[in-house]
XYZ file of N, CA and C in Angstrom:
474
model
N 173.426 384.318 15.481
C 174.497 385.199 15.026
C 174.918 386.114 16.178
N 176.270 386.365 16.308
C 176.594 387.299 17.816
C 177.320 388.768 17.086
N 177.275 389.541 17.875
C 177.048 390.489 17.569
C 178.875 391.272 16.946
N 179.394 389.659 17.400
C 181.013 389.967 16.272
C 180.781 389.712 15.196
N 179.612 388.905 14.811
C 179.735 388.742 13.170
C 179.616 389.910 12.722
N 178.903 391.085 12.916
C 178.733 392.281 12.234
C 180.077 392.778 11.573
N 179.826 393.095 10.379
C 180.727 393.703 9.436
C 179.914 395.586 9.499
N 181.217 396.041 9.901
C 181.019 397.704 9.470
C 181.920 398.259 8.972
N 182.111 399.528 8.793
C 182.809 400.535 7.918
C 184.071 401.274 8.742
N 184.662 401.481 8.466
C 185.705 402.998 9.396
C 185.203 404.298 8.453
N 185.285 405.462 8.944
C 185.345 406.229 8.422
C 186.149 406.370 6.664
N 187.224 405.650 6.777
C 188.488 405.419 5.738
C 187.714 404.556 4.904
N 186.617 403.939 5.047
C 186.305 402.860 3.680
C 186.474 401.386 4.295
N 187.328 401.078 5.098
C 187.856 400.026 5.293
C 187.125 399.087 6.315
N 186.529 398.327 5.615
C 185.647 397.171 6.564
C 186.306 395.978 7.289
N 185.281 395.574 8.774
C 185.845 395.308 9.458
C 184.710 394.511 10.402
N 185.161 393.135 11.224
C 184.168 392.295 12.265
C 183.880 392.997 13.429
N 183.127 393.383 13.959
C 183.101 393.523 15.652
C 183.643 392.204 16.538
N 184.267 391.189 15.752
C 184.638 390.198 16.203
C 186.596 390.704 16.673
N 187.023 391.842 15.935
C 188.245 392.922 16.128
C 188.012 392.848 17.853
N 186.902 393.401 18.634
C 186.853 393.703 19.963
C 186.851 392.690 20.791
N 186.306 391.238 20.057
C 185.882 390.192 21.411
C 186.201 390.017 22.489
N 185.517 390.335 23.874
C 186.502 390.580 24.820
C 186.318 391.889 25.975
N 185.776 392.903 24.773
C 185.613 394.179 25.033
C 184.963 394.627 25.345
N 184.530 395.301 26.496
C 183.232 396.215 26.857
C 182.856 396.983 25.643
N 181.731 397.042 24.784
C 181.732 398.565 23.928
C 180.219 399.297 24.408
N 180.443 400.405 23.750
C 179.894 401.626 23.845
C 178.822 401.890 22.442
N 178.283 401.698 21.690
C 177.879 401.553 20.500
C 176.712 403.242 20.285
N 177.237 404.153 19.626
C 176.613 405.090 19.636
C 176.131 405.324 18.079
N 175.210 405.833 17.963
C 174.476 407.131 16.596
C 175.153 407.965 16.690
N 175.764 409.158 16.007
C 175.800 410.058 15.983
C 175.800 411.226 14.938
N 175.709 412.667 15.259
C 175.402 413.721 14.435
C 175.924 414.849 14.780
N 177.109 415.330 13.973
C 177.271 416.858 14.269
C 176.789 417.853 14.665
N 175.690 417.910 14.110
C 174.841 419.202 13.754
C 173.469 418.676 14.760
N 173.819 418.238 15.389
C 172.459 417.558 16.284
C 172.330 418.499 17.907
N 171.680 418.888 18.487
C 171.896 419.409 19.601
C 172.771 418.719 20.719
N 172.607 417.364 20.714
C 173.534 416.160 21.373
C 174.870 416.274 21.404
N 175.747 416.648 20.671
C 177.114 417.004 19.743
C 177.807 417.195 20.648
N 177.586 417.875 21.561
C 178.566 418.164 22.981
C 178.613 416.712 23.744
N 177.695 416.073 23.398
C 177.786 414.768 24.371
C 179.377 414.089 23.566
N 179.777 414.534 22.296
C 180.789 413.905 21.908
C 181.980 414.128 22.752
N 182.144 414.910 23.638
C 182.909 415.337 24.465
C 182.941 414.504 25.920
N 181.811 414.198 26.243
C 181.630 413.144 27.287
C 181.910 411.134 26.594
N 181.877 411.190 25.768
C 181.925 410.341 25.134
C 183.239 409.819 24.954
N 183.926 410.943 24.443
C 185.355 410.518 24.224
C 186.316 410.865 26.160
N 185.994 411.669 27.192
C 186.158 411.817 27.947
C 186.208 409.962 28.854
N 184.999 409.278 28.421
C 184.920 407.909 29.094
C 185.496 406.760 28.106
N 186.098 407.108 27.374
C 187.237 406.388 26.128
C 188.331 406.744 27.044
N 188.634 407.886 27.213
C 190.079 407.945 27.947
C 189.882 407.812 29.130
N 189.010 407.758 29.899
C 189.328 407.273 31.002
C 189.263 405.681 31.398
N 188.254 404.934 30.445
C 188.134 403.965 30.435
C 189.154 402.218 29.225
N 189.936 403.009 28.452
C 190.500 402.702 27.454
C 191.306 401.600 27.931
N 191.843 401.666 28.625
C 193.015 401.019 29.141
C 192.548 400.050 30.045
N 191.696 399.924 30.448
C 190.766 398.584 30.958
C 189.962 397.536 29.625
N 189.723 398.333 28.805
C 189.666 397.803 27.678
C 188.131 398.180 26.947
N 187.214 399.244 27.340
C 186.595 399.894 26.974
C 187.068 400.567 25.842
N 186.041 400.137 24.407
C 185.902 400.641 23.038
C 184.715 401.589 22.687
N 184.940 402.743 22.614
C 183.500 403.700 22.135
C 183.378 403.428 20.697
N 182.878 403.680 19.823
C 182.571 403.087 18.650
C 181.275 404.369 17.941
N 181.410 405.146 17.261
C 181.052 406.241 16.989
C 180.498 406.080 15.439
N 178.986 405.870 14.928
C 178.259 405.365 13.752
C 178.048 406.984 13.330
N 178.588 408.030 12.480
C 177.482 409.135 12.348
C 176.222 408.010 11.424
N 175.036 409.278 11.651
C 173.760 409.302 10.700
C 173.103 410.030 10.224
N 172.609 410.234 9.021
C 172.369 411.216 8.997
C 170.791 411.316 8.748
N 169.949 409.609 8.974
C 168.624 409.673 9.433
C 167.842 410.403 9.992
N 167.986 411.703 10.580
C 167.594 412.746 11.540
C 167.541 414.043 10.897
N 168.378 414.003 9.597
C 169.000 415.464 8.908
C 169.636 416.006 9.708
N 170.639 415.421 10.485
C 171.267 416.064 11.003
C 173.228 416.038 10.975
N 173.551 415.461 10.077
C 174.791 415.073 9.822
C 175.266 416.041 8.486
N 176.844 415.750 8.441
C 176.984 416.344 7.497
C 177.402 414.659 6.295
N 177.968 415.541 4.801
C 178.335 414.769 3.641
C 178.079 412.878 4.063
N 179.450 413.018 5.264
C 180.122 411.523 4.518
C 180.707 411.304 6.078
N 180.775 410.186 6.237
C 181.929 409.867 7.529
C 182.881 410.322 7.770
N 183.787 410.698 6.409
C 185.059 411.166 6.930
C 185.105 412.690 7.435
N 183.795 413.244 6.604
C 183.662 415.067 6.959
C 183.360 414.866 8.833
N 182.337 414.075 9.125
C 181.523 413.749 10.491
C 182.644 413.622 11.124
N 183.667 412.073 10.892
C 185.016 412.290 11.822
C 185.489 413.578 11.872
N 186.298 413.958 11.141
C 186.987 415.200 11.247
C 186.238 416.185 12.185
N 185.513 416.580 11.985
C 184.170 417.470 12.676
C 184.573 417.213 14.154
N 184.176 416.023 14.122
C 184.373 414.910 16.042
C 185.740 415.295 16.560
N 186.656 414.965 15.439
C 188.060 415.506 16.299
C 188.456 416.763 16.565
N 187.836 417.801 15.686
C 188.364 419.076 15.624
C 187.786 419.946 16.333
N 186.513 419.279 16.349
C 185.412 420.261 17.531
C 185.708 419.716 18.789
N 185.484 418.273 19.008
C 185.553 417.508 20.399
C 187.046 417.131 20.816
N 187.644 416.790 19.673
C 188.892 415.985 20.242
C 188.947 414.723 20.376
N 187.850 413.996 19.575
C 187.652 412.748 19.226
C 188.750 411.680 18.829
N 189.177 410.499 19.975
C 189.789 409.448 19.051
C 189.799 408.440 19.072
N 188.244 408.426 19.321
C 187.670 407.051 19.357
C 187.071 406.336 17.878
N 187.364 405.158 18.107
C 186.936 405.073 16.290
C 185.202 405.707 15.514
N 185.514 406.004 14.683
C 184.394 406.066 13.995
C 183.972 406.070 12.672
N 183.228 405.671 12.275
C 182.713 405.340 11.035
C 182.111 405.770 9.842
N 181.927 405.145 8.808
C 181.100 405.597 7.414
C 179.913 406.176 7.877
N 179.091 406.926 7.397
C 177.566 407.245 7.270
C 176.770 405.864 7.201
N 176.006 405.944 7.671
C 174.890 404.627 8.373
C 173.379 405.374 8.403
N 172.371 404.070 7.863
C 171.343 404.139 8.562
C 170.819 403.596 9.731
N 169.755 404.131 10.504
C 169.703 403.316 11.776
C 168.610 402.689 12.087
N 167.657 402.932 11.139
C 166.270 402.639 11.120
C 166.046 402.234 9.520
N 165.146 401.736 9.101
C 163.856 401.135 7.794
C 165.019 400.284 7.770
N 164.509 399.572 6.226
C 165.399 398.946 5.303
C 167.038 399.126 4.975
N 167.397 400.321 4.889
C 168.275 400.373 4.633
C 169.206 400.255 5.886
N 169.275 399.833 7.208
C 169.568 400.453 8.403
C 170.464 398.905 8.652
N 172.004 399.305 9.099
C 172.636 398.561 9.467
C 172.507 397.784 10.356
N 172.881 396.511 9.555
C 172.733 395.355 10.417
C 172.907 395.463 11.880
N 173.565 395.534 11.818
C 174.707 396.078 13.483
C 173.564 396.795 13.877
N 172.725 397.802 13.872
C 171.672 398.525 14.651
C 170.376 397.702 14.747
N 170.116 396.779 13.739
C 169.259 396.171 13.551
C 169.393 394.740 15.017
N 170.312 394.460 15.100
C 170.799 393.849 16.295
C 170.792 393.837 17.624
N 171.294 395.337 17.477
C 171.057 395.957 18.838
C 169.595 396.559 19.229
N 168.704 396.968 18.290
C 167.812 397.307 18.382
C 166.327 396.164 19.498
N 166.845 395.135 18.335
C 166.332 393.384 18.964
C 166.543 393.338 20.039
N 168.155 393.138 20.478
C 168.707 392.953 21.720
C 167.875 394.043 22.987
N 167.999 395.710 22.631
C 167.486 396.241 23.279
C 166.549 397.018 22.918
N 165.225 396.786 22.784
C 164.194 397.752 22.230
C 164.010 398.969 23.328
N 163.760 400.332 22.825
C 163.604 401.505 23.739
C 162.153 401.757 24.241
N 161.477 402.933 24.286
C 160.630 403.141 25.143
C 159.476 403.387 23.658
N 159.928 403.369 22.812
C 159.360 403.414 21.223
C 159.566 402.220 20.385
N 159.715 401.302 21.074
C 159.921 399.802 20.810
C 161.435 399.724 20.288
N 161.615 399.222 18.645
C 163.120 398.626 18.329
C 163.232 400.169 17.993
N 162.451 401.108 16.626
C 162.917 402.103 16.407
C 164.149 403.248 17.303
N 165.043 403.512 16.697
C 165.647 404.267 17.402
C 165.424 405.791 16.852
N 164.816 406.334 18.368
C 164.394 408.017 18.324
C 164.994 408.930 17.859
N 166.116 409.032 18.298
C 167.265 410.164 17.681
C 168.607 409.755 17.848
N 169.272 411.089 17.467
C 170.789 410.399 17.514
C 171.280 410.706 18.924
N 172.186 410.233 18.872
C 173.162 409.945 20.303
C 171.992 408.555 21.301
N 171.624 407.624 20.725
C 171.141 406.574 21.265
C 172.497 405.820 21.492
N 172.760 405.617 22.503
C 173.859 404.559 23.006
C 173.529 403.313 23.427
N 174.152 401.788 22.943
C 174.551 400.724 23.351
C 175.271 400.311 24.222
N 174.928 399.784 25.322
C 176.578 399.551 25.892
C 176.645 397.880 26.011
N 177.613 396.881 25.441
C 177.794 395.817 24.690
C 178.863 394.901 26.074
N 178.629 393.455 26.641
C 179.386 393.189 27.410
C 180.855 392.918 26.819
N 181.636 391.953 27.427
C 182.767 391.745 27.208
C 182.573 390.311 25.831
N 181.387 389.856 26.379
C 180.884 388.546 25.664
C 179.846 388.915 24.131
N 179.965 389.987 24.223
C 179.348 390.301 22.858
C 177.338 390.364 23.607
N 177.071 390.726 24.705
C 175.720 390.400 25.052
C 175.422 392.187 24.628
N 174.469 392.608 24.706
C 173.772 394.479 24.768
C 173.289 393.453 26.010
N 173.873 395.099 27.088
C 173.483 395.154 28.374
C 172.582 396.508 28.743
N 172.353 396.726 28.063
C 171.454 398.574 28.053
C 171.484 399.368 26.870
N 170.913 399.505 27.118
C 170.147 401.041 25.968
C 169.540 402.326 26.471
N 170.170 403.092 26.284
C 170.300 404.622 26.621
C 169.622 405.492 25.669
N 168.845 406.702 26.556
C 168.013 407.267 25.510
C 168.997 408.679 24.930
N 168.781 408.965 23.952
C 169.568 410.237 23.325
C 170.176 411.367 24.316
N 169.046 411.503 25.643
C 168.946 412.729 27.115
C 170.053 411.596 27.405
N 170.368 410.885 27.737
C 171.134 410.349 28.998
C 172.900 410.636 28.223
N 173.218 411.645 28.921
C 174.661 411.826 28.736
C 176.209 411.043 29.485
N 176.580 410.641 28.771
C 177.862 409.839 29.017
C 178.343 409.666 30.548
N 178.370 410.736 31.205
C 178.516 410.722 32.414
C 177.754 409.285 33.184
N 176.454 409.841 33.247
C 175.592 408.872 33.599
C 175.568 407.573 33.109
N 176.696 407.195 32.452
C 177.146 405.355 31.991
C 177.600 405.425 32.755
N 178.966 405.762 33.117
C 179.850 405.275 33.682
C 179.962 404.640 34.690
N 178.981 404.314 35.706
C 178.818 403.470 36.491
C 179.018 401.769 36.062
N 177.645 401.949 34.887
C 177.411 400.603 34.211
C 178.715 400.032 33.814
N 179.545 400.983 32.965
C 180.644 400.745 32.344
C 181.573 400.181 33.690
N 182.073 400.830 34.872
C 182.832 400.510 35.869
C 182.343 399.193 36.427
N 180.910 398.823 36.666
C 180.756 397.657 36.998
C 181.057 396.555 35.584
N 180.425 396.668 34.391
C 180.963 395.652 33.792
C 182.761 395.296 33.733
N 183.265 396.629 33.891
C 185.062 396.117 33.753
C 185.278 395.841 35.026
N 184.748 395.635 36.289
C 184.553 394.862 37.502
C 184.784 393.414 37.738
N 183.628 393.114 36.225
C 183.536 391.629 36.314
C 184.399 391.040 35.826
């Protein structure tokens, strides 16, 4: 199974393939408002616009696995745009870990296990996904957006 079959959410309800990107460098993040990380949403969407137009997709999961989110996806979006300036897509409320934990993380997790094996530690764990649908890295919650952008510039290289 590749990692376009995944079916996820938008914030709006409205489900959708990662098979939408094929093609696409992505960015595959956790995230949480209320998380100390939250400012990284600002670096985040900073390498969306700079990177967008080469064809780099950030892709923004809140969670609220951590207790650190608020209600619902659409409160979390709003939050992202109004605090950060967010307009990169993002999504329903997700789990990221046990049983209940989206497929799509469950994937990437396989693909890239962290320094705590598949579990993912906290939020703002980033994916970064080739053009071919491969996970090319896994980033720990500390590593702020900045510090992709290399990876990101060499994959839209190739």
């Amino acid at each position: 199974m590749s990692i376009y079959d995944e079916q996820v959410t938008l914030e709006d309800g409205t489900d959708y393939t990662l098979a939408k990107y094929a093609g696409h460098p992505l960015l595959i993040v956790n995230t949480a408002t209320k998380c100390g990380f939250s400012p990284q949403f600002a670096g985040l969407e900073a390498l969306y616009q700079e990177y967008k137009d080469q064809g780099l997709v950030v892709l923004g999961f809140p969670s609220d696995q951590f207790h650190q989110e608020l209600a619902d996806g659409q409160a979390a979006a709003e939050a992202c745009r109004t605090t950060y300036g967010v307009t990169f897509p993002m999504h329903s409320l997700v789990s990221v870990n046990g049983d209940d934990a989206l497929p799509l993380f469950d994937a990437l997790k396989d693909a890239a296990p962290g320094a705590l094996g598949k579990a993912i530690k906290w939020n703002f764990t980033k994916f970064l996904v080739d053009q071919n649908g491969n996970v090319v890295k896994r980033y720990a919650p500390k590593t702020t957006p900045d510090k992709i952008a290399p990876d990101i510039a060499k994959l839209l290289a190739n």
